[in-house]
Amino acid sequence: MGNPGAGLCARPPERGFPMVFEQIINGLILGSTYSLIALGYTMVYGILEMINFAHGEIYMFGAFTGLWLTLTTNLPFVATFLLASLAAAALGFVIERVAYRPLRRSSRITVLISAIGVSIFLQNLMLIVAGPQTRDFPAKLSIVTWHLPGGVAFTSLQAYILLLVVVLMAGLQLLVQRTKIGQAMRAVAQDREVARLMGIPIDKVISFTFVLGSGLGAVAGIIIGVYFNSVDPLMGMLPGLKGFVAAVLGGIGSIPGAMLGGLILGFAEVAGTIYMSSYKDAIAFCFLVLILLIKPSGILGRSLQEKV
Amino acid sequence: MSAYQQQILILTGINVISALGLSLISGFTGQLSLGHAGFFGVGAYISALLTTKAQLPFALALVVGAFSAGLAGLVVGFPTLRLKGDYLAIATLGFGEIMRVLALNLKITGGPVGIRGIPHSTWPSTVILLAVLAYLLLKKLIDSHVGKTFIAVREDETAAEAMGLDTARVKISAFVIGAIYAGVAGGLYAHYIRYINPSILGFMKSIEILCMVVLGGMGSLPGTVAGTVILTVTPELLRSVSPLISQYRQVIYGVLLIVLMLCRPQGLFGGATYKRERHVPAWKLWGRRESANDIAQR
Amino acid sequence: MTLLNADSISLSFGGVAALSDVSLAIQPGEVHSLIGPNGAGKTTMFNVVTCIYRPQCGTLTFRGENIIGLKPHQVTKMGMARTFQNIRLFGSMTVLDNVIVAACCRSTTGPLSAMLGTPGMKREAQKFREKALNLLEFIGLSEHAEDVASSLPYGLQRRLEIARALATDPELILLDEPTAGMNDAETMQLIQLIAEIRNTGKAVLLIEHDMKVVMNVSDKITVLDRGKKIAEGPPSLVAKDPAVIKAYLGQEL
Ligand SMILES: Nc1ncnc2c1ncn2[C@@H]1O[C@H](COP(=O)(O)OP(=O)(O)O)[C@@H](O)[C@H]1O
Ligand SMILES: [Mg+2]
């Protein structure tokens, strides 16, 4: 299965402060990609109360499209990044239209099974199209390594990634809090019926949410693909699930919660890599069980009482 | 009967037993479980360890394996009591993954290699007998008034609770019985294939069984059997037609799930569905705006 | 002894006070109505009393025992049953099975006995079936026993909800807008049904908008408005209460 942390184990850890520093950076990067994925889940869940199970495959699709554009065109990397995110956003749009929207009057389980179907379909289609092998992601980026005092190394790639994530998250926060469409999203999340009565075009808002979430998911996919120099058709599976766990951890439906949950999970996994690397993938699920038992509404989520 | 036909027969029987278990959990009780392969794997691993390492007789190992799976069902059942719908589904998925990671890393389970040299003890007659028994027992349960309480939990958990049913207990019972079924199937599988590794615990295995239950019809016993037979036998037949087909098998599973949910969520046999109202074919809804009525229906 | 005693119950949802400091006492065998405009908190009070919601403040006793923190099914087993405003039948099951399931509230057999078909299980099945058939007779649904519940017309579904609640052998039955969507003839039948239920010695807590019904059947009325109790007393007094008239401004009592 896809495993963004794999590269972490491969690197022989240096001792002392440089190692701690490197692990903190790794935790930040891994965590912020989980956050990006979690945002997609949390926004869709907030609005439709459904788990977009295919979200991990959108992440994978984003990474593959980025790779494909890198290999077949001469576009600068920034353009590749943008195009791949747009393609994934379009995929998210189509999935919602074809596989979820017709089921909006169905029970949640029916929608979830359909979403699982989409996930399996995309994953295995990519297996056939691209083959099962893991590929390198030779991004057209000139990467410099800065050597800081104390033996600490820091690459420009790491800087780009962290900068990009910060910009995206700030942008998202602005979008949701300050713009008209963001306001509409929050209204729909709070109460669909009332939002409709207020004249908000529900379907457009839902489509927009999918587009936005899918774009962010694709960004996460490309980041992980480039950072660990590895892309494969099953790469979306575990990060997809872990992104969901991060969303639940932070409080599903809460955007700051998704960011926080992703970072916590990222750091926990990096710590896990050091102390018990082979069980790393189980950490997320233990988190899930624990948070659901202790505070099912998550760290920043509001507890909702089902209306009877 | 050729060896090949015998193999298909045995695998079908094993899948039927496992699918009947999932049918109780997800089809009749309405608790979507994405970790059924986890229970199957517990049965397979425990029974195989008992026959290879402890030289226990097969029958005893099978029973112990099944009850270990049942115990796993209890363990999964408890924390998931507070969860509903999709949360529960993800938690069960997490359980399956944890089982896989354990099998992959523990010494006793043989890591990625798994367990080899398991004695061949599963014969067609064993499988047929157990599959028929499994079917009849479940049918007895479902047809009884006790079985109706399971269906009531699926139909409306809040109402069931308000009518004085201990829904937590009902759900746990479903998980335990369903897990025991999967455990038996796992034990039979291990002692037929004679070699198991962590791949039998994979998420895709859980999905394959789910497809069988969904295709036949959630909440229909004959449907579960039919779905299982179709999805076990067809790929085998197709494989002999063209090797390409088996490559597309999982793509087809994906499409099958989507199309079924869109067009016939009640499955082939039209058992009860999760839908709350008469089904409108999906193509009629494509591109259509959601009406206030849709929301009221939810 | 007071059958149900709710004292100073408060519950708010994200800042919206659905109930504030509401007290309610039900005596055995009485018909008690809970009225008030939409959104007053009547259904919320039902949910608190049946332990589906947990109140943030207040005490709650049923038959002298504290029930806060119990699960809904435990309260039902103690003898309190309810219907739902937004009908919640087991839609794909038959009318008869809906009632049998509720009778299982008093079941003592588990899944294992059911799988093995033990004699005790068969005896119980027979007992519940007869009980359910009798109830359907009482409620007037006998000829629909084998129909699928969701295929019943609206009025009959409401009656089935009552039959289902009765199958749990309650001492107190809570009816949430049982005449909503019913025509005049059906409403008259329902008034009669409530009288019959009361004649069997059960207490009834009724949420109802139709004042004809309320004035007809109630021993006592409690009026809620925006989460607060604004009046309580016998029908004749409540109907004249200025606060009630104000809350229902423009509506005929
Ligand atoms: N589970 C819930 N979550 C949030 N708000 C709720 C919930 N249940 C009830 N409310 C709110 O409490 C108030 C009272 O509702 P309700 O008890 O249904 O009124 P009534 O039955 O008197 O018409 C309403 O404002 C309603 O929106
Ligand atoms: Mg109400």
XYZ file of C-alpha atoms in Angstrom, chain A residues 43-195:
153
model
C -15.421 20.405 4.063
C -17.382 17.717 2.254
C -18.466 16.175 5.521
C -19.484 19.518 6.905
C -21.740 20.129 3.958
C -23.035 16.730 2.925
C -22.384 14.586 5.996
C -20.697 12.022 3.821
C -17.229 10.544 3.782
C -15.812 11.082 0.330
C -14.048 7.766 0.367
C -12.505 8.427 -3.037
C -10.589 11.426 -1.714
C -7.386 9.402 -1.351
C -7.617 8.462 -5.010
C -7.951 12.112 -5.978
C -4.712 12.695 -4.109
C -3.149 9.836 -6.070
C -4.603 11.136 -9.336
C -3.128 14.572 -8.626
C 0.307 13.094 -8.082
C 0.112 11.014 -11.269
C -1.121 13.891 -13.373
C 1.712 16.020 -12.035
C 4.190 13.285 -12.874
C 2.726 12.767 -16.324
C 2.884 16.498 -17.102
C 6.466 16.628 -15.869
C 7.474 13.731 -18.081
C 5.619 14.725 -21.245
C 5.805 18.498 -21.307
C 8.337 21.203 -20.775
C 6.133 23.279 -18.556
C 7.694 24.909 -15.536
C 6.959 23.074 -12.327
C 4.586 25.720 -11.033
C 2.401 25.302 -14.127
C 2.508 21.536 -13.729
C 1.388 21.956 -10.169
C -1.508 24.180 -11.103
C -2.667 22.045 -14.037
C -2.552 18.841 -12.026
C -4.561 20.417 -9.219
C -7.108 21.671 -11.716
C -7.379 18.221 -13.279
C -7.961 16.666 -9.868
C -10.509 19.359 -9.060
C -12.325 18.479 -12.279
C -12.251 14.827 -11.300
C -13.759 15.687 -7.935
C -16.475 17.658 -9.694
C -17.318 14.744 -11.992
C -17.332 12.194 -9.166
C -19.777 14.254 -7.170
C -22.027 14.678 -10.185
C -22.027 11.051 -11.265
C -21.723 8.997 -8.114
C -22.930 11.117 -5.215
C -25.476 13.667 -6.343
C -28.044 11.144 -7.595
C -27.867 9.514 -4.176
C -28.525 12.626 -2.162
C -31.910 11.352 -1.117
C -30.485 7.971 -0.147
C -29.215 6.878 3.203
C -25.641 7.594 4.146
C -24.602 3.975 3.850
C -25.717 3.834 0.229
C -23.633 6.907 -0.566
C -20.662 5.525 1.305
C -20.751 2.269 -0.654
C -20.913 4.239 -3.881
C -17.912 6.261 -2.733
C -16.000 3.080 -1.946
C -16.865 1.912 -5.456
C -15.389 5.082 -6.937
C -12.258 4.627 -4.872
C -11.713 1.032 -5.937
C -12.490 1.879 -9.537
C -9.965 4.727 -9.753
C -7.293 2.844 -7.907
C -7.476 -0.228 -10.080
C -7.916 1.713 -13.274
C -4.670 3.489 -12.482
C -3.075 0.112 -11.756
C -3.971 -0.977 -15.265
C -3.107 2.293 -16.996
C 0.135 3.041 -15.185
C 1.169 -0.365 -13.957
C 1.773 -1.382 -10.373
C 5.382 -0.222 -10.113
C 6.464 2.703 -7.992
C 7.833 5.578 -10.038
C 10.260 8.390 -9.405
C 8.973 11.941 -9.516
C 11.771 13.967 -11.141
C 10.347 17.415 -10.465
C 11.937 20.212 -12.469
C 13.111 22.080 -9.460
C 16.565 23.206 -8.565
C 16.955 22.233 -4.994
C 19.602 23.768 -2.825
C 20.537 22.543 0.588
C 21.319 25.028 3.281
C 23.679 23.937 5.987
C 22.855 25.681 9.191
C 25.148 25.791 12.197
C 25.011 22.674 14.372
C 25.060 20.250 11.457
C 21.448 20.971 10.574
C 20.506 20.717 6.909
C 17.456 22.296 5.340
C 16.521 22.100 1.685
C 14.787 24.679 -0.445
C 12.227 21.992 -1.329
C 11.239 21.748 2.301
C 10.982 25.525 2.441
C 8.813 25.660 -0.709
C 6.505 22.997 0.654
C 6.015 24.606 4.031
C 5.527 28.011 2.437
C 2.994 26.628 -0.006
C 1.027 24.924 2.732
C 0.948 28.058 4.869
C -0.226 30.141 1.921
C -2.912 27.608 1.003
C -4.243 27.353 4.509
C -4.316 31.092 5.012
C -6.004 31.471 1.632
C -8.576 28.875 2.502
C -9.304 30.517 5.815
C -9.782 33.836 4.033
C -11.973 32.249 1.402
C -14.225 30.580 3.906
C -14.450 33.487 6.326
C -14.416 36.505 4.036
C -15.846 35.706 0.630
C -19.391 35.285 -0.507
C -18.924 31.687 -1.599
C -17.281 30.923 1.733
C -20.230 32.394 3.528
C -22.540 30.287 1.390
C -20.522 27.191 2.261
C -20.842 27.889 5.948
C -24.541 28.521 5.597
C -25.093 25.255 3.750
C -23.027 23.400 6.333
C -25.115 24.796 9.125
C -28.518 24.066 7.688
C -29.151 23.062 4.087
C -32.842 23.736 4.215
C -32.533 27.209 5.642
C -29.715 27.998 3.211
